[in-house]
């Protein structure tokens, strides 16, 4: 219910409706208090209403508390600030630096810039003050409807501008007692022992730093359903906690005095708790790690008290802890994926039938192995089915063979890679770690090979265009109903889940996608594939248009399509949809088309798209998407059959959509 209140704040468009929701929820809660103080129905009504009101108010307060001005327009500026964070991105040969800008500089309080690795200087570490020139721009809104909304993420992170820094970088003052932290030093050390993406995965397992993983390998991990291994979460925290408990218990048991006088399991549990907290801080304290750490601590507490540890109450407590501190995390895929996965696992194994089927018993080793493999496979299938709608909603694609790949990948990571990496780090203290590092690299290469094999298999990825929010809400509500109830009434959750899934599958893919700057256009051709307007569109633009159109594959070139006629400056494409013939015209260069020719094109076209401001005389039969209109709407998705138009700027009043702005200082000479 706390999450429902947070969701309502994101879904409702303006403060008037936020206040109405808080008042209505509070009224429901107070009604529950007034009706009865003993009946369970009244208690549930009171808790539900007050929790929803609290959730909406909490995220609203959080959004106002982090408010900071955003750069009004792109600009090249002279930037000076204190380094707050340094993130290495070896796969891109970049370093990402977060700076607290100097007060009175005319810039947002916090900015983030990428600089080339070759431009770094010794001493550029956390706590230092640096000066450089940079091209900054406001945090970008989604390029098209359904795309990643970095402006929302940047708002809650306090980032007012992002961009690219240029050499030379001047270090004004050195760091005082801070410098590179343990996380950065450990990542650098691991990557010096194992190169390439394998080293990036090794550092991700130890510190959460994924910057050294190449885009190709990262995509393979995503498409194969193994990307969860790169995000430090329950698997990793559990392994670290269990290893710390095992080592501490064995070491203390060597002393007969301690073994007889102390409750060694309690001491080992304390060591495991310290290891979990330390590992969480080391890996950057991301949402999945915090959730896993909170769960680990609650499990250790439950075991110490003799209570059942792994329950859905444990999952709820972990979610509550995260949402009370970071309520905005509910809208991100990290929170949703991590909590959905663990909820599915716990709900599945709370089933009496499954518990009886997979519980340990006296039997041969072969039967025990098959029973464990069956449990792992069934768990993997349940998790994949749970995570697939979430992945399709946020990323528009999901892996199909994840359950099978995880049967090998999870044991490989838990029982081979992580212990070998820990052994290598310990042996490095004496300079003897190279054999363990070699074995670790071989195991990591095997993991990458598995990811590429699963990702490249026929039909390995399910792709879907933008999923309607209502369909996603119905699927989530049905899934929660299935997980939370224990009696046959839980089957009623299949109804909203099936309706939401059918709604999502029946939603037609867009026929046209136009980015907010008007430069890029994706058009659905007669054969069902998507084609991009500009031949030199970058990889990011192609990937974004492909994902949000549901194409799921490489985009074709519009100039090569049989239904299109293109010159260097203009493309005309004829489309047949809904029993009607449509003509779309789009400019594709910075050069002006002669005025008379452009007027003829406009008059003969249904839709005209341009990155420039088109003259008033340009009057297409239906829609003119030029610079002036796109500034108001942002990116546009069009479905021709129903004439449905979706835009990025939907008129909501959330603070990152209409942020306070600050004009950049004059461009340095």
XYZ file of C-alpha atoms in Angstrom:
669
model
C 0.000 0.000 0.000
C 2.933 2.329 0.592
C 4.077 1.493 -2.935
C 0.570 2.108 -4.263
C 0.669 5.623 -2.847
C 4.067 6.263 -4.430
C 2.781 4.902 -7.743
C -0.226 7.241 -7.566
C 2.096 10.251 -7.276
C 3.970 9.231 -10.412
C 0.764 8.406 -12.305
C -1.330 11.454 -11.376
C -0.416 14.612 -13.310
C -0.489 17.596 -10.945
C -0.464 18.786 -7.290
C -4.239 19.193 -7.131
C -4.727 15.484 -7.800
C -1.865 14.538 -5.478
C -3.551 16.438 -2.647
C -6.910 14.868 -3.496
C -5.386 11.396 -3.404
C -3.706 12.031 -0.038
C -6.954 13.384 1.457
C -9.055 10.516 0.036
C -6.603 7.879 1.260
C -6.428 9.484 4.683
C -10.221 9.507 4.846
C -10.296 5.802 4.020
C -7.724 5.126 6.719
C -9.604 7.157 9.329
C -12.829 5.391 8.349
C -11.128 2.092 9.078
C -10.062 3.410 12.492
C -13.560 4.660 13.235
C -15.428 1.528 12.133
C -13.719 -0.828 14.525
C -10.483 -1.258 16.406
C -10.631 -5.009 16.706
C -11.963 -6.506 13.483
C -9.279 -7.377 11.001
C -11.143 -5.789 8.082
C -11.143 -2.417 9.847
C -7.467 -2.717 10.693
C -6.602 -3.552 7.100
C -8.667 -0.613 5.829
C -6.962 1.759 8.246
C -3.451 0.548 7.421
C -4.082 0.537 3.680
C -5.529 4.060 3.546
C -2.906 5.647 5.796
C -0.046 3.837 4.068
C -1.185 5.033 0.622
C -1.451 8.598 1.888
C 1.994 8.320 3.457
C 3.509 6.918 0.240
C 2.162 9.737 -1.928
C 3.192 12.422 0.562
C 6.611 10.846 1.104
C 7.664 10.774 -2.548
C 6.241 14.289 -3.078
C 8.308 15.562 -0.145
C 11.359 13.742 -1.458
C 10.962 15.300 -4.924
C 10.751 18.779 -3.412
C 13.638 18.164 -1.017
C 16.120 17.281 -3.788
C 15.038 20.205 -5.988
C 17.922 21.926 -7.750
C 18.092 24.189 -10.822
C 18.731 22.624 -14.217
C 20.823 24.138 -17.008
C 18.508 26.067 -19.309
C 20.201 25.198 -22.617
C 23.302 23.446 -23.994
C 26.466 25.510 -23.638
C 30.253 25.299 -23.576
C 31.382 26.576 -20.172
C 34.417 26.919 -17.941
C 33.701 24.532 -15.090
C 35.297 24.359 -11.649
C 34.143 22.090 -8.874
C 34.913 19.568 -6.194
C 35.048 15.932 -7.314
C 32.334 13.891 -5.591
C 32.649 10.661 -7.547
C 34.940 9.127 -10.164
C 33.649 6.170 -12.195
C 35.927 4.417 -14.636
C 34.388 3.188 -17.923
C 37.300 1.269 -19.511
C 35.108 -0.358 -22.169
C 34.363 3.127 -23.562
C 37.792 4.596 -22.692
C 36.028 7.217 -20.578
C 35.907 8.338 -16.971
C 32.678 9.746 -15.524
C 33.175 12.532 -12.983
C 30.472 13.999 -10.741
C 31.292 17.543 -9.596
C 29.863 19.905 -7.019
C 30.221 23.190 -8.855
C 31.513 26.331 -7.155
C 28.773 28.520 -5.711
C 28.138 31.621 -7.767
C 29.533 30.085 -10.964
C 26.196 30.338 -12.756
C 25.951 26.541 -13.061
C 23.754 23.939 -11.356
C 25.043 22.784 -7.953
C 25.941 19.321 -9.282
C 27.012 18.314 -12.783
C 28.396 15.169 -14.385
C 30.902 15.047 -17.232
C 32.606 12.298 -19.197
C 36.297 12.799 -19.987
C 38.697 10.684 -22.016
C 40.960 8.361 -20.035
C 43.994 9.855 -21.776
C 43.119 13.326 -20.405
C 43.220 12.289 -16.742
C 45.925 13.576 -14.442
C 47.354 12.078 -11.246
C 45.497 13.447 -8.275
C 42.071 13.536 -9.944
C 40.301 11.659 -7.174
C 37.354 12.213 -4.894
C 37.839 15.372 -2.840
C 40.049 17.209 -5.349
C 39.005 20.495 -6.964
C 39.444 20.648 -10.736
C 38.938 23.154 -13.539
C 38.137 22.300 -17.172
C 36.075 23.301 -20.179
C 33.005 21.221 -20.902
C 30.009 21.118 -23.178
C 27.016 20.749 -20.872
C 23.368 20.146 -21.616
C 20.226 19.729 -19.486
C 19.433 16.138 -18.457
C 17.570 14.831 -21.508
C 13.938 13.792 -21.443
C 12.969 10.550 -23.265
C 13.719 10.783 -26.980
C 10.427 9.054 -27.852
C 7.439 7.881 -25.767
C 8.416 4.889 -23.644
C 12.168 5.491 -23.813
C 14.453 5.836 -20.780
C 13.693 8.990 -18.782
C 17.084 10.233 -17.624
C 15.632 13.603 -16.598
C 13.659 11.900 -13.800
C 16.678 9.953 -12.581
C 18.858 13.071 -12.715
C 16.301 15.084 -10.744
C 16.370 12.714 -7.779
C 20.178 12.461 -8.040
C 20.492 16.247 -7.923
C 22.167 16.471 -11.341
C 21.505 19.740 -13.139
C 23.595 19.109 -16.257
C 25.602 16.420 -18.008
C 28.101 16.560 -20.825
C 31.622 16.040 -22.131
C 34.774 17.537 -20.654
C 37.802 18.605 -22.694
C 41.511 18.695 -22.002
C 43.415 20.228 -20.385
C 42.113 19.361 -16.923
C 43.655 21.507 -14.222
C 43.815 20.305 -10.623
C 43.241 23.393 -8.480
C 43.551 21.747 -5.057
C 44.474 18.202 -4.122
C 42.209 15.953 -2.075
C 42.624 16.165 1.695
C 42.508 12.748 3.255
C 40.012 11.302 0.759
C 41.416 10.226 -2.577
C 40.447 7.057 -4.330
C 38.269 4.900 -2.112
C 38.571 1.205 -1.413
C 35.984 0.432 -4.073
C 37.921 2.238 -6.821
C 41.254 0.741 -5.771
C 39.833 -2.766 -5.608
C 38.181 -2.426 -9.048
C 41.438 -1.190 -10.562
C 43.352 -4.057 -8.970
C 40.934 -6.709 -10.250
C 40.921 -5.284 -13.772
C 44.715 -5.273 -13.770
C 44.635 -9.035 -13.108
C 41.889 -9.939 -15.620
C 41.465 -7.934 -18.795
C 38.460 -7.195 -20.977
C 34.859 -7.912 -20.111
C 35.857 -10.850 -17.922
C 37.692 -8.416 -15.665
C 34.663 -6.136 -15.758
C 32.417 -8.958 -14.544
C 34.954 -9.839 -11.831
C 34.971 -6.247 -10.573
C 31.153 -6.130 -10.810
C 30.907 -9.185 -8.553
C 33.303 -7.677 -6.006
C 32.510 -3.958 -6.079
C 29.481 -3.444 -8.342
C 31.618 -1.559 -10.904
C 30.465 -2.620 -14.409
C 32.312 0.029 -16.413
C 34.807 -2.409 -17.977
C 32.169 -4.656 -19.568
C 31.855 -4.018 -23.294
C 28.465 -3.101 -24.766
C 28.410 -6.315 -26.805
C 28.990 -8.534 -23.768
C 26.610 -6.502 -21.621
C 23.874 -6.914 -24.233
C 24.548 -10.651 -24.405
C 24.157 -10.928 -20.630
C 20.896 -8.973 -20.869
C 19.440 -10.995 -23.748
C 20.405 -14.298 -22.121
C 18.724 -13.480 -18.820
C 22.037 -13.385 -16.916
C 22.245 -9.616 -16.366
C 21.127 -10.068 -12.756
C 24.556 -11.555 -12.042
C 26.115 -8.151 -12.796
C 23.919 -6.337 -10.276
C 25.080 -7.053 -6.748
C 21.976 -8.451 -5.081
C 20.744 -11.410 -3.064
C 22.965 -14.019 -4.725
C 26.140 -12.075 -3.981
C 25.225 -10.868 -0.487
C 24.141 -14.379 0.479
C 27.425 -15.838 -0.746
C 29.493 -13.253 1.160
C 27.440 -13.622 4.342
C 27.539 -17.430 4.250
C 31.284 -17.444 3.545
C 31.970 -15.086 6.474
C 29.848 -17.222 8.811
C 31.502 -20.446 7.650
C 35.048 -19.128 8.061
C 34.332 -17.539 11.459
C 32.596 -20.686 12.745
C 35.461 -22.959 11.648
C 38.141 -20.699 13.080
C 36.449 -20.290 16.466
C 35.718 -24.024 16.669
C 39.470 -24.675 16.685
C 39.470 -23.529 20.311
C 37.793 -26.043 22.665
C 37.344 -23.301 25.271
C 35.454 -21.033 22.914
C 33.458 -23.910 21.474
C 32.256 -24.951 24.947
C 31.619 -21.506 26.469
C 30.330 -19.392 23.567
C 27.364 -19.808 21.274
C 29.497 -19.931 18.167
C 26.571 -19.785 15.681
C 25.544 -16.449 17.223
C 29.079 -15.111 16.894
C 29.262 -16.362 13.305
C 25.925 -14.686 12.573
C 27.380 -11.411 13.871
C 30.374 -11.823 11.565
C 28.028 -12.525 8.665
C 26.046 -9.366 9.459
C 29.214 -7.259 9.484
C 30.294 -8.831 6.186
C 26.902 -8.079 4.610
C 26.965 -4.425 5.704
C 30.590 -3.987 4.632
C 29.962 -5.578 1.230
C 26.906 -3.356 0.712
C 28.938 -0.211 1.408
C 31.820 -1.455 -0.747
C 29.582 -2.026 -3.776
C 28.040 1.456 -3.697
C 24.858 0.702 -1.722
C 22.553 0.321 -4.728
C 18.880 -0.571 -4.222
C 19.197 -4.355 -4.891
C 22.190 -4.553 -2.551
C 20.465 -2.633 0.229
C 17.401 -4.855 -0.137
C 19.571 -7.961 0.025
C 21.548 -6.649 2.991
C 18.364 -5.826 4.902
C 17.009 -9.279 4.107
C 20.249 -10.932 5.222
C 20.187 -9.048 8.528
C 16.554 -10.002 9.128
C 17.308 -13.643 8.314
C 20.207 -13.666 10.792
C 17.993 -12.049 13.433
C 15.213 -14.573 12.823
C 17.640 -17.484 13.064
C 19.022 -16.061 16.306
C 15.492 -15.862 17.740
C 14.532 -19.313 16.496
C 11.942 -17.960 14.067
C 11.229 -18.992 10.480
C 13.500 -16.771 8.395
C 12.507 -16.895 4.720
C 8.976 -15.527 4.449
C 7.113 -12.911 2.443
C 7.101 -10.745 5.590
C 10.875 -10.607 5.193
C 10.480 -9.378 1.618
C 7.921 -6.787 2.702
C 10.173 -5.525 5.482
C 13.077 -5.106 3.068
C 10.905 -3.229 0.573
C 9.539 -0.988 3.315
C 13.052 -0.046 4.449
C 14.094 0.931 0.934
C 10.916 2.869 0.120
C 10.988 4.893 3.326
C 14.459 6.195 2.432
C 14.302 6.250 -1.381
C 10.609 6.253 -2.385
C 11.515 7.228 -5.975
C 13.288 3.882 -6.434
C 9.878 2.213 -6.866
C 9.625 3.633 -10.401
C 12.991 2.204 -11.474
C 13.562 -1.231 -13.009
C 16.200 -2.127 -10.411
C 13.736 -2.091 -7.500
C 10.999 -3.820 -9.461
C 13.198 -6.575 -10.864
C 14.969 -7.382 -7.614
C 11.876 -7.457 -5.407
C 9.775 -9.272 -7.998
C 12.395 -12.002 -8.310
C 12.751 -12.618 -4.591
C 8.965 -12.426 -4.079
C 8.449 -15.088 -6.737
C 11.093 -17.341 -5.185
C 9.737 -17.053 -1.640
C 6.091 -17.407 -2.691
C 6.932 -20.476 -4.772
C 8.809 -22.253 -2.011
C 6.202 -21.374 0.615
C 3.822 -23.654 -1.278
C 3.279 -26.799 0.843
C 3.304 -29.058 -2.228
C 6.597 -27.727 -3.530
C 8.122 -27.742 -0.061
C 7.203 -31.409 0.286
C 8.523 -32.181 -3.198
C 11.919 -30.522 -2.829
C 12.657 -30.943 0.879
C 15.824 -32.834 1.826
C 15.468 -36.531 2.550
C 17.450 -39.729 2.795
C 18.098 -40.791 -0.801
C 20.885 -41.568 -3.226
C 23.217 -38.852 -4.473
C 21.861 -39.075 -8.015
C 18.256 -38.581 -6.889
C 19.293 -35.703 -4.629
C 21.091 -34.069 -7.558
C 18.066 -34.437 -9.831
C 15.787 -33.057 -7.115
C 18.036 -30.020 -6.664
C 18.248 -29.453 -10.422
C 14.464 -29.700 -10.692
C 14.059 -27.148 -7.900
C 16.518 -24.815 -9.598
C 14.814 -25.188 -12.978
C 11.327 -24.605 -11.578
C 12.559 -21.583 -9.641
C 14.244 -20.222 -12.775
C 11.077 -20.620 -14.828
C 8.993 -18.876 -12.155
C 11.474 -16.007 -11.932
C 11.660 -15.629 -15.723
C 7.868 -15.527 -16.037
C 7.749 -12.941 -13.253
C 10.482 -10.716 -14.648
C 9.481 -10.901 -18.318
C 6.631 -8.323 -18.110
C 8.871 -5.957 -16.135
C 11.684 -6.265 -18.678
C 9.265 -5.775 -21.570
C 7.793 -2.675 -19.932
C 11.129 -0.992 -19.198
C 13.443 -2.366 -21.901
C 10.928 -3.599 -24.550
C 12.681 -6.958 -24.797
C 13.289 -9.973 -22.571
C 15.336 -13.158 -22.787
C 13.525 -16.457 -23.340
C 16.185 -18.975 -22.307
C 17.130 -17.363 -19.003
C 15.813 -20.241 -16.879
C 17.985 -22.770 -18.698
C 21.049 -20.512 -18.771
C 20.749 -19.798 -15.039
C 20.864 -23.517 -14.190
C 24.531 -23.377 -15.190
C 25.311 -19.705 -14.521
C 24.124 -19.446 -10.904
C 26.098 -22.449 -9.553
C 29.085 -21.418 -11.672
C 29.033 -17.912 -10.207
C 28.218 -18.897 -6.620
C 30.423 -21.940 -6.130
C 33.267 -21.365 -8.605
C 33.807 -17.765 -9.709
C 33.184 -15.903 -6.447
C 35.191 -18.308 -4.222
C 38.078 -18.305 -6.721
C 38.055 -14.511 -6.894
C 38.022 -14.232 -3.105
C 40.905 -16.729 -2.894
C 42.863 -14.776 -5.509
C 42.436 -11.531 -3.581
C 43.615 -13.176 -0.361
C 46.612 -14.770 -2.095
C 47.509 -11.406 -3.630
C 48.409 -10.236 -0.122
C 51.412 -12.561 -0.404
C 51.900 -12.048 -4.147
C 50.736 -15.601 -4.950
C 47.365 -14.937 -6.547
C 48.143 -15.533 -10.244
C 47.052 -19.224 -10.393
C 43.703 -18.365 -8.801
C 43.295 -15.374 -11.124
C 43.921 -17.620 -14.142
C 41.258 -20.074 -12.982
C 38.870 -17.186 -12.306
C 39.400 -15.789 -15.812
C 38.696 -19.185 -17.372
C 35.466 -19.521 -15.396
C 34.427 -15.994 -16.406
C 35.119 -16.726 -20.077
C 32.891 -19.797 -19.734
C 30.151 -17.575 -18.292
C 30.484 -15.142 -21.210
C 30.387 -18.006 -23.712
C 27.191 -19.270 -22.099
C 25.669 -15.774 -22.306
C 26.508 -15.391 -25.991
C 25.222 -18.891 -26.795
C 21.887 -18.241 -25.069
C 21.577 -14.750 -26.579
C 22.260 -15.890 -30.144
C 19.983 -18.943 -30.069
C 16.941 -18.780 -32.394
C 14.022 -16.999 -30.761
C 16.118 -16.034 -27.754
C 14.525 -12.602 -27.279
C 10.901 -11.519 -27.009
C 10.375 -7.932 -28.203
C 7.387 -5.705 -27.554
C 6.735 -2.021 -28.317
C 5.748 0.345 -25.556
C 3.453 -1.419 -23.073
C 0.459 0.667 -21.888
C 0.696 1.676 -18.248
C -2.738 0.228 -17.528
C -1.728 -3.161 -18.926
C 1.418 -3.181 -16.820
C -0.541 -2.221 -13.695
C -2.991 -5.091 -14.277
C -0.131 -7.596 -14.681
C 1.587 -6.372 -11.510
C -1.670 -6.426 -9.512
C -2.410 -9.964 -10.676
C 1.103 -11.113 -9.859
C 0.966 -9.646 -6.363
C -2.407 -11.283 -5.734
C -0.985 -14.644 -6.802
C 2.037 -14.232 -4.533
C 0.417 -12.880 -1.381
C -2.518 -15.271 -0.925
C -2.043 -18.880 0.156
C -5.497 -20.344 -0.457
C -7.231 -21.060 -3.760
C -8.399 -17.463 -3.906
C -4.925 -16.659 -5.169
C -5.953 -18.045 -8.573
C -8.171 -14.984 -9.023
C -4.958 -13.086 -9.711
C -4.731 -14.851 -13.053
C -7.655 -12.765 -14.325
C -6.052 -9.279 -14.179
C -2.685 -10.731 -15.172
C -4.187 -12.362 -18.271
C -6.171 -9.234 -19.142
C -3.072 -7.067 -18.798
C -0.996 -9.449 -20.875
C -3.654 -9.573 -23.593
C -3.905 -5.788 -23.571
C -0.139 -5.474 -23.984
C 0.035 -8.026 -26.806
C -2.893 -6.477 -28.684
C -1.526 -2.935 -28.458
C -0.405 -2.071 -32.002
C 3.180 -1.061 -32.568
C 3.759 2.544 -33.679
C 4.034 3.161 -37.406
C 6.178 6.265 -36.954
C 8.585 7.312 -34.214
C 9.925 10.878 -34.239
C 12.610 12.017 -31.797
C 12.119 15.255 -29.897
C 14.706 17.146 -31.953
C 13.050 16.130 -35.241
C 16.299 14.775 -36.636
C 15.478 11.093 -36.505
C 12.450 9.204 -37.791
C 11.685 5.487 -37.813
C 9.018 4.278 -40.288
C 7.314 0.881 -40.402
C 7.634 -0.564 -43.901
C 5.189 -2.801 -45.733
C 7.109 -5.950 -44.699
C 6.750 -5.034 -41.006
C 10.360 -3.979 -40.441
C 11.420 -0.510 -39.316
C 13.611 1.860 -41.351
C 15.540 4.871 -40.103
C 15.597 8.214 -41.915
C 19.264 9.172 -41.624
C 21.941 6.828 -42.875
C 24.456 8.071 -40.291
C 22.256 7.744 -37.213
C 24.359 6.647 -34.247
C 24.250 3.269 -32.533
C 22.411 4.666 -29.518
C 19.704 6.258 -31.687
C 19.254 3.084 -33.731
C 19.042 0.934 -30.619
C 16.553 3.271 -28.946
C 14.280 3.441 -32.012
C 14.497 -0.312 -32.518
C 13.551 -1.122 -28.923
C 10.647 1.327 -28.708
C 9.189 0.277 -32.047
C 9.188 -3.400 -31.075
C 11.359 -4.229 -34.095
C 13.870 -6.126 -31.992
C 16.440 -6.207 -34.770
C 18.671 -3.977 -36.866
C 16.896 -1.052 -38.527
C 16.909 -0.802 -42.317
C 17.734 2.388 -44.215
C 14.708 4.301 -45.450
C 16.591 5.413 -48.554
C 16.861 1.763 -49.637
C 13.194 0.910 -49.059
C 11.120 0.350 -52.251
C 8.244 2.496 -50.967
C 10.486 5.504 -50.316
C 12.046 8.138 -52.574
C 14.957 9.984 -50.999
C 17.345 12.723 -51.995
C 20.200 14.067 -49.899
C 17.816 16.538 -48.224
C 14.339 14.978 -48.262
C 12.548 11.629 -48.095
C 9.042 10.756 -49.242
C 7.529 7.466 -48.199
C 4.124 6.050 -49.149
C 2.408 3.814 -46.597
C -0.790 1.752 -46.710
C -2.507 1.367 -43.337
C -6.122 0.974 -42.252
C -7.371 0.945 -45.827
C -5.871 4.366 -46.431
C -2.823 5.592 -48.299
C -0.480 7.832 -46.283
C 2.393 9.959 -47.493
C 5.100 10.998 -45.039
C 7.736 13.610 -45.883
C 10.838 14.230 -43.746
C 13.875 16.449 -44.122
C 17.165 14.638 -43.643
C 19.891 17.289 -43.823
C 20.680 20.768 -42.597
C 20.186 22.317 -46.031
C 16.995 24.151 -46.963
C 14.758 22.689 -49.634
C 13.728 25.369 -52.182
C 10.596 27.122 -50.941
C 8.312 26.285 -53.861
C 9.363 22.637 -53.853
C 8.810 22.400 -50.099
C 5.328 23.898 -50.375
C 4.406 21.318 -53.035
C 5.720 18.497 -50.838
C 3.727 19.772 -47.846
C 0.499 20.033 -49.834
C 0.891 16.483 -51.190
C 1.794 14.899 -47.802
C -0.243 13.774 -44.819
C 2.615 14.149 -42.324
C 5.704 16.359 -42.592
C 8.625 15.989 -40.161
C 11.520 18.414 -39.885
C 14.168 19.471 -37.392
C 13.740 23.047 -38.657
C 10.911 25.508 -38.292
C 8.703 25.096 -41.347
C 7.042 28.195 -42.853
C 3.326 28.867 -42.218
C 2.611 28.047 -45.846
C 3.597 24.421 -45.252
C 0.198 22.825 -44.652
C 0.142 19.022 -44.821
C -3.175 17.218 -44.846
C -2.913 16.056 -41.235
C 0.205 16.752 -39.148
C 3.181 19.120 -39.257
C 5.920 18.048 -36.841
C 8.523 20.800 -37.056
C 10.834 22.357 -34.499
C 8.160 24.601 -32.962
C 5.665 21.815 -32.325
C 8.239 19.244 -31.200
C 9.514 21.682 -28.567
C 6.045 21.500 -27.034
C 5.413 17.778 -27.441
C 8.859 16.175 -27.280
C 9.203 12.872 -29.112
C 6.122 11.508 -30.876
C 4.787 8.006 -31.596
C 2.033 7.657 -34.206
C -0.259 4.718 -34.957
C -1.879 5.418 -38.322
C -4.815 3.004 -38.290
C -6.373 4.586 -35.188
C -4.724 8.008 -35.702
C -3.394 7.660 -32.164
C -0.632 10.110 -31.216
C 1.464 9.741 -28.053
C 3.943 12.389 -26.923
C 6.736 12.576 -24.371
C 5.472 15.798 -22.764
C 2.022 14.748 -21.634
C 1.331 17.909 -19.668
C 2.195 16.502 -16.230
C 3.520 18.866 -13.545
C 6.165 16.606 -12.027
C 9.191 18.714 -11.083
C 11.629 17.228 -13.606
C 9.226 18.083 -16.457
C 9.124 21.787 -15.606
C 12.273 22.285 -13.505
C 13.683 25.605 -12.324
C 16.402 26.603 -14.778
C 19.636 28.522 -14.605
C 21.154 30.300 -17.591
C 24.711 29.174 -18.382
C 27.526 31.737 -18.152
C 29.032 33.216 -21.284
C 31.012 30.839 -23.482
C 34.750 31.078 -22.630
C 37.066 32.280 -25.332
